[in-house]
Amino acid sequence: MTARRHGIDWRLAPAGAFLFILPFSHTVALRLACLFLAAVVALQATWRQERPDLPCRWPLALWAAVCALSLAWSIDPAYSRKELTNEVGYSLLAFLTFFYLTRDERSWRFWKAALAAGCAAASLAAIGHLVRIPLWPDDGLVGGRNEFSTYVALVMPLLAVSFAQAGRRRERLAVLAIAVLAAGSAYFTLNRTMWLALFAEAAILGWLHAGRSAATGRRRAARTFILLAACIAFAGAFVAASQMKSGAEEIDAQTLRATVERDLRWQIWSYGIERIGERPLLGHGYGRGILRDDFRAHIDNPFAWHAHSVILNYALEAGMVGVVVLFVLAGCFARTFWKLYRAPERGVWMAGAFGLALLLGAAVKTATDDIVVRENALLFWSLAGMGLGYARHASMRPRDRDEPAA
């Protein structure tokens, strides 16, 4: 890429704009236009150059093939076709685009800046609404409760890496402020699973970083303090959100247990398992809402239109074959990121740690609600692609001066 001015490659602008607008509502056409332009730039950039081997290409192809083949037995082919386009087609396009566009330190920094700016802007927009109306803006400028809480859970590992790679104190403070702003605004979604995901991400990042970092003295103590403070804050926020949702004046173990027992998900999961038994091998066809009308009628709740679990949804959509393929794909990515984490170069192992935290956060967040879809699916696959692309670059430049010493 040569179209640079003042150190910025302006051909990265469509991809940067795509990352910036992801958390904002009513931007579907704009985000897809930016994604397509970014894909064209990626294609042009790699057309006459040696393209790197794509990690996990065979599990990715198998996953896409199984999802596409479900059209043959789908009970609603038109719906499955639309979902395949959105959740498989666009997701793979985002993954490939950011894998091939993340070719140097400049692009990696640009992605981090675009995501941080978008996260800050969306958080401020949510807070601006909450100051006027103390209810989450489900139809406002940012996504609904589930969408925004999932966005924060997915973007937080990248903010953590940005903090670790920041070369100046003011940069670290800016990243820390954005992370606090995002978590603080997302608290008002009252989504409890987000705090479990953030806790898991903080724990694994702390463990992985402690195993590789050469930091000593005050720097190690400062990072340990930040990690412990984050874990305590996430645990406290989970309890507080549970108390607000339960309506109890005080929260204790008995109240938490009663809240869990009353959760509508038990009924949803029971019905989902019952319907899986009808087509256990191949499922009913791709799309988490393939049985949306049946779920709504049985549960008698307009929001209960799918199984609220990524594993149960895949079993409903593509049967046990789909579930096995999903685990194969997740296992391949986990193995790839673990191998990167074991590499000697700092940039590579940090990309590996980032990828493992991203996978764990997504797994926790989707355990009780299949919400990594649409804009958040695009975010997840973009993050995975850029993490793998950056690791490839860092492995070829282990002494890159843009990264501070540990």
PDB file of N, CA and C in Angstrom, residues 24-78:
ATOM      1  N   PHE A  24     -23.381   1.538  16.247  1.00  0.00           N
ATOM      2  CA  PHE A  24     -24.488   2.476  16.063  1.00  0.00           C
ATOM      3  C   PHE A  24     -25.636   1.831  15.290  1.00  0.00           C
ATOM      4  N   SER A  25     -26.843   2.147  15.708  1.00  0.00           N
ATOM      5  CA  SER A  25     -28.042   1.611  15.062  1.00  0.00           C
ATOM      6  C   SER A  25     -28.297   2.311  13.731  1.00  0.00           C
ATOM      7  N   HIS A  26     -29.098   1.654  12.898  1.00  0.00           N
ATOM      8  CA  HIS A  26     -29.562   2.229  11.630  1.00  0.00           C
ATOM      9  C   HIS A  26     -28.405   2.580  10.691  1.00  0.00           C
ATOM     10  N   THR A  27     -27.356   1.768  10.708  1.00  0.00           N
ATOM     11  CA  THR A  27     -26.210   2.013   9.819  1.00  0.00           C
ATOM     12  C   THR A  27     -25.919   0.793   8.945  1.00  0.00           C
ATOM     13  N   VAL A  28     -26.914  -0.065   8.734  1.00  0.00           N
ATOM     14  CA  VAL A  28     -26.678  -1.319   8.011  1.00  0.00           C
ATOM     15  C   VAL A  28     -26.134  -1.056   6.616  1.00  0.00           C
ATOM     16  N   ALA A  29     -26.806  -0.193   5.855  1.00  0.00           N
ATOM     17  CA  ALA A  29     -26.375   0.074   4.482  1.00  0.00           C
ATOM     18  C   ALA A  29     -24.982   0.692   4.459  1.00  0.00           C
ATOM     19  N   LEU A  30     -24.725   1.628   5.369  1.00  0.00           N
ATOM     20  CA  LEU A  30     -23.424   2.293   5.402  1.00  0.00           C
ATOM     21  C   LEU A  30     -22.325   1.324   5.799  1.00  0.00           C
ATOM     22  N   ARG A  31     -22.585   0.490   6.801  1.00  0.00           N
ATOM     23  CA  ARG A  31     -21.534  -0.435   7.246  1.00  0.00           C
ATOM     24  C   ARG A  31     -21.211  -1.467   6.169  1.00  0.00           C
ATOM     25  N   LEU A  32     -22.224  -1.944   5.441  1.00  0.00           N
ATOM     26  CA  LEU A  32     -21.963  -2.903   4.371  1.00  0.00           C
ATOM     27  C   LEU A  32     -21.235  -2.242   3.212  1.00  0.00           C
ATOM     28  N   ALA A  33     -21.576  -0.988   2.911  1.00  0.00           N
ATOM     29  CA  ALA A  33     -20.861  -0.267   1.854  1.00  0.00           C
ATOM     30  C   ALA A  33     -19.391  -0.116   2.225  1.00  0.00           C
ATOM     31  N   CYS A  34     -19.124   0.237   3.479  1.00  0.00           N
ATOM     32  CA  CYS A  34     -17.737   0.363   3.941  1.00  0.00           C
ATOM     33  C   CYS A  34     -17.020  -0.982   3.892  1.00  0.00           C
ATOM     34  N   LEU A  35     -17.721  -2.052   4.268  1.00  0.00           N
ATOM     35  CA  LEU A  35     -17.112  -3.381   4.243  1.00  0.00           C
ATOM     36  C   LEU A  35     -16.763  -3.792   2.820  1.00  0.00           C
ATOM     37  N   PHE A  36     -17.653  -3.559   1.878  1.00  0.00           N
ATOM     38  CA  PHE A  36     -17.380  -3.921   0.488  1.00  0.00           C
ATOM     39  C   PHE A  36     -16.208  -3.111  -0.068  1.00  0.00           C
ATOM     40  N   LEU A  37     -16.150  -1.813   0.247  1.00  0.00           N
ATOM     41  CA  LEU A  37     -15.023  -0.996  -0.198  1.00  0.00           C
ATOM     42  C   LEU A  37     -13.720  -1.496   0.421  1.00  0.00           C
ATOM     43  N   ALA A  38     -13.768  -1.842   1.705  1.00  0.00           N
ATOM     44  CA  ALA A  38     -12.576  -2.371   2.371  1.00  0.00           C
ATOM     45  C   ALA A  38     -12.146  -3.690   1.747  1.00  0.00           C
ATOM     46  N   ALA A  39     -13.111  -4.523   1.365  1.00  0.00           N
ATOM     47  CA  ALA A  39     -12.786  -5.799   0.724  1.00  0.00           C
ATOM     48  C   ALA A  39     -12.117  -5.572  -0.625  1.00  0.00           C
ATOM     49  N   VAL A  40     -12.574  -4.571  -1.362  1.00  0.00           N
ATOM     50  CA  VAL A  40     -11.948  -4.241  -2.647  1.00  0.00           C
ATOM     51  C   VAL A  40     -10.504  -3.792  -2.429  1.00  0.00           C
ATOM     52  N   VAL A  41     -10.280  -2.977  -1.408  1.00  0.00           N
ATOM     53  CA  VAL A  41      -8.923  -2.533  -1.086  1.00  0.00           C
ATOM     54  C   VAL A  41      -8.047  -3.728  -0.721  1.00  0.00           C
ATOM     55  N   ALA A  42      -8.586  -4.649   0.082  1.00  0.00           N
ATOM     56  CA  ALA A  42      -7.822  -5.838   0.466  1.00  0.00           C
ATOM     57  C   ALA A  42      -7.485  -6.690  -0.748  1.00  0.00           C
ATOM     58  N   LEU A  43      -8.440  -6.846  -1.650  1.00  0.00           N
ATOM     59  CA  LEU A  43      -8.202  -7.632  -2.864  1.00  0.00           C
ATOM     60  C   LEU A  43      -7.134  -6.980  -3.722  1.00  0.00           C
ATOM     61  N   GLN A  44      -7.224  -5.670  -3.883  1.00  0.00           N
ATOM     62  CA  GLN A  44      -6.233  -4.955  -4.694  1.00  0.00           C
ATOM     63  C   GLN A  44      -4.843  -5.038  -4.063  1.00  0.00           C
ATOM     64  N   ALA A  45      -4.788  -4.971  -2.727  1.00  0.00           N
ATOM     65  CA  ALA A  45      -3.502  -4.976  -2.034  1.00  0.00           C
ATOM     66  C   ALA A  45      -2.803  -6.324  -2.117  1.00  0.00           C
ATOM     67  N   THR A  46      -3.570  -7.397  -2.245  1.00  0.00           N
ATOM     68  CA  THR A  46      -2.979  -8.739  -2.247  1.00  0.00           C
ATOM     69  C   THR A  46      -2.973  -9.390  -3.623  1.00  0.00           C
ATOM     70  N   TRP A  47      -3.530  -8.715  -4.622  1.00  0.00           N
ATOM     71  CA  TRP A  47      -3.716  -9.341  -5.930  1.00  0.00           C
ATOM     72  C   TRP A  47      -2.395  -9.773  -6.551  1.00  0.00           C
ATOM     73  N   ARG A  48      -1.401  -8.897  -6.508  1.00  0.00           N
ATOM     74  CA  ARG A  48      -0.127  -9.186  -7.165  1.00  0.00           C
ATOM     75  C   ARG A  48       0.968  -9.521  -6.162  1.00  0.00           C
ATOM     76  N   GLN A  49       0.587  -9.819  -4.938  1.00  0.00           N
ATOM     77  CA  GLN A  49       1.560 -10.178  -3.927  1.00  0.00           C
ATOM     78  C   GLN A  49       1.302 -11.597  -3.446  1.00  0.00           C
ATOM     79  N   GLU A  50       2.300 -12.153  -2.823  1.00  0.00           N
ATOM     80  CA  GLU A  50       2.138 -13.498  -2.267  1.00  0.00           C
ATOM     81  C   GLU A  50       1.188 -13.431  -1.078  1.00  0.00           C
ATOM     82  N   ARG A  51       0.086 -14.141  -1.176  1.00  0.00           N
ATOM     83  CA  ARG A  51      -0.908 -14.113  -0.109  1.00  0.00           C
ATOM     84  C   ARG A  51      -0.533 -15.120   0.978  1.00  0.00           C
ATOM     85  N   PRO A  52      -0.598 -14.699   2.233  1.00  0.00           N
ATOM     86  CA  PRO A  52      -0.271 -15.621   3.329  1.00  0.00           C
ATOM     87  C   PRO A  52      -1.320 -16.717   3.444  1.00  0.00           C
ATOM     88  N   ASP A  53      -0.900 -17.855   3.960  1.00  0.00           N
ATOM     89  CA  ASP A  53      -1.845 -18.949   4.190  1.00  0.00           C
ATOM     90  C   ASP A  53      -2.891 -18.519   5.213  1.00  0.00           C
ATOM     91  N   LEU A  54      -4.118 -18.839   4.926  1.00  0.00           N
ATOM     92  CA  LEU A  54      -5.221 -18.462   5.810  1.00  0.00           C
ATOM     93  C   LEU A  54      -5.348 -19.490   6.927  1.00  0.00           C
ATOM     94  N   PRO A  55      -5.237 -19.085   8.183  1.00  0.00           N
ATOM     95  CA  PRO A  55      -5.392 -20.042   9.288  1.00  0.00           C
ATOM     96  C   PRO A  55      -6.811 -20.617   9.321  1.00  0.00           C
ATOM     97  N   CYS A  56      -6.920 -21.863   9.704  1.00  0.00           N
ATOM     98  CA  CYS A  56      -8.227 -22.534   9.899  1.00  0.00           C
ATOM     99  C   CYS A  56      -9.093 -22.513   8.647  1.00  0.00           C
ATOM    100  N   ARG A  57      -8.463 -22.519   7.467  1.00  0.00           N
ATOM    101  CA  ARG A  57      -9.263 -22.393   6.239  1.00  0.00           C
ATOM    102  C   ARG A  57     -10.161 -23.607   6.016  1.00  0.00           C
ATOM    103  N   TRP A  58      -9.696 -24.807   6.362  1.00  0.00           N
ATOM    104  CA  TRP A  58     -10.528 -25.987   6.133  1.00  0.00           C
ATOM    105  C   TRP A  58     -11.690 -26.074   7.120  1.00  0.00           C
ATOM    106  N   PRO A  59     -11.491 -25.835   8.414  1.00  0.00           N
ATOM    107  CA  PRO A  59     -12.659 -25.769   9.304  1.00  0.00           C
ATOM    108  C   PRO A  59     -13.633 -24.657   8.927  1.00  0.00           C
ATOM    109  N   LEU A  60     -13.109 -23.524   8.461  1.00  0.00           N
ATOM    110  CA  LEU A  60     -13.988 -22.446   8.008  1.00  0.00           C
ATOM    111  C   LEU A  60     -14.823 -22.889   6.814  1.00  0.00           C
ATOM    112  N   ALA A  61     -14.168 -23.557   5.866  1.00  0.00           N
ATOM    113  CA  ALA A  61     -14.888 -24.040   4.683  1.00  0.00           C
ATOM    114  C   ALA A  61     -15.931 -25.087   5.072  1.00  0.00           C
ATOM    115  N   LEU A  62     -15.578 -25.973   6.013  1.00  0.00           N
ATOM    116  CA  LEU A  62     -16.520 -26.996   6.466  1.00  0.00           C
ATOM    117  C   LEU A  62     -17.724 -26.357   7.151  1.00  0.00           C
ATOM    118  N   TRP A  63     -17.466 -25.375   8.006  1.00  0.00           N
ATOM    119  CA  TRP A  63     -18.552 -24.671   8.699  1.00  0.00           C
ATOM    120  C   TRP A  63     -19.497 -24.001   7.704  1.00  0.00           C
ATOM    121  N   ALA A  64     -18.927 -23.278   6.739  1.00  0.00           N
ATOM    122  CA  ALA A  64     -19.754 -22.600   5.742  1.00  0.00           C
ATOM    123  C   ALA A  64     -20.541 -23.606   4.908  1.00  0.00           C
ATOM    124  N   ALA A  65     -19.903 -24.738   4.569  1.00  0.00           N
ATOM    125  CA  ALA A  65     -20.569 -25.747   3.739  1.00  0.00           C
ATOM    126  C   ALA A  65     -21.743 -26.387   4.474  1.00  0.00           C
ATOM    127  N   VAL A  66     -21.549 -26.747   5.744  1.00  0.00           N
ATOM    128  CA  VAL A  66     -22.631 -27.372   6.514  1.00  0.00           C
ATOM    129  C   VAL A  66     -23.801 -26.408   6.669  1.00  0.00           C
ATOM    130  N   CYS A  67     -23.491 -25.142   6.961  1.00  0.00           N
ATOM    131  CA  CYS A  67     -24.563 -24.146   7.083  1.00  0.00           C
ATOM    132  C   CYS A  67     -25.306 -23.982   5.762  1.00  0.00           C
ATOM    133  N   ALA A  68     -24.560 -23.935   4.653  1.00  0.00           N
ATOM    134  CA  ALA A  68     -25.191 -23.756   3.344  1.00  0.00           C
ATOM    135  C   ALA A  68     -26.003 -24.981   2.939  1.00  0.00           C
ATOM    136  N   LEU A  69     -25.494 -26.173   3.246  1.00  0.00           N
ATOM    137  CA  LEU A  69     -26.207 -27.398   2.874  1.00  0.00           C
ATOM    138  C   LEU A  69     -27.541 -27.534   3.597  1.00  0.00           C
ATOM    139  N   SER A  70     -27.678 -26.869   4.737  1.00  0.00           N
ATOM    140  CA  SER A  70     -28.945 -26.961   5.467  1.00  0.00           C
ATOM    141  C   SER A  70     -30.104 -26.374   4.666  1.00  0.00           C
ATOM    142  N   LEU A  71     -29.805 -25.606   3.629  1.00  0.00           N
ATOM    143  CA  LEU A  71     -30.862 -25.106   2.747  1.00  0.00           C
ATOM    144  C   LEU A  71     -31.654 -26.257   2.130  1.00  0.00           C
ATOM    145  N   ALA A  72     -30.986 -27.392   1.927  1.00  0.00           N
ATOM    146  CA  ALA A  72     -31.634 -28.529   1.263  1.00  0.00           C
ATOM    147  C   ALA A  72     -32.775 -29.098   2.095  1.00  0.00           C
ATOM    148  N   TRP A  73     -32.699 -28.972   3.421  1.00  0.00           N
ATOM    149  CA  TRP A  73     -33.755 -29.533   4.271  1.00  0.00           C
ATOM    150  C   TRP A  73     -34.401 -28.477   5.178  1.00  0.00           C
ATOM    151  N   SER A  74     -34.117 -27.208   4.926  1.00  0.00           N
ATOM    152  CA  SER A  74     -34.682 -26.148   5.749  1.00  0.00           C
ATOM    153  C   SER A  74     -36.206 -26.111   5.633  1.00  0.00           C
ATOM    154  N   ILE A  75     -36.875 -25.904   6.767  1.00  0.00           N
ATOM    155  CA  ILE A  75     -38.333 -25.774   6.738  1.00  0.00           C
ATOM    156  C   ILE A  75     -38.755 -24.382   6.262  1.00  0.00           C
ATOM    157  N   ASP A  76     -37.790 -23.466   6.158  1.00  0.00           N
ATOM    158  CA  ASP A  76     -38.055 -22.105   5.668  1.00  0.00           C
ATOM    159  C   ASP A  76     -36.845 -21.656   4.856  1.00  0.00           C
ATOM    160  N   PRO A  77     -36.711 -22.133   3.602  1.00  0.00           N
ATOM    161  CA  PRO A  77     -35.519 -21.851   2.794  1.00  0.00           C
ATOM    162  C   PRO A  77     -35.246 -20.362   2.597  1.00  0.00           C
ATOM    163  N   ALA A  78     -36.284 -19.561   2.423  1.00  0.00           N
ATOM    164  CA  ALA A  78     -36.079 -18.127   2.204  1.00  0.00           C
ATOM    165  C   ALA A  78     -35.426 -17.481   3.428  1.00  0.00           C
TER     166      ALA A  78
END
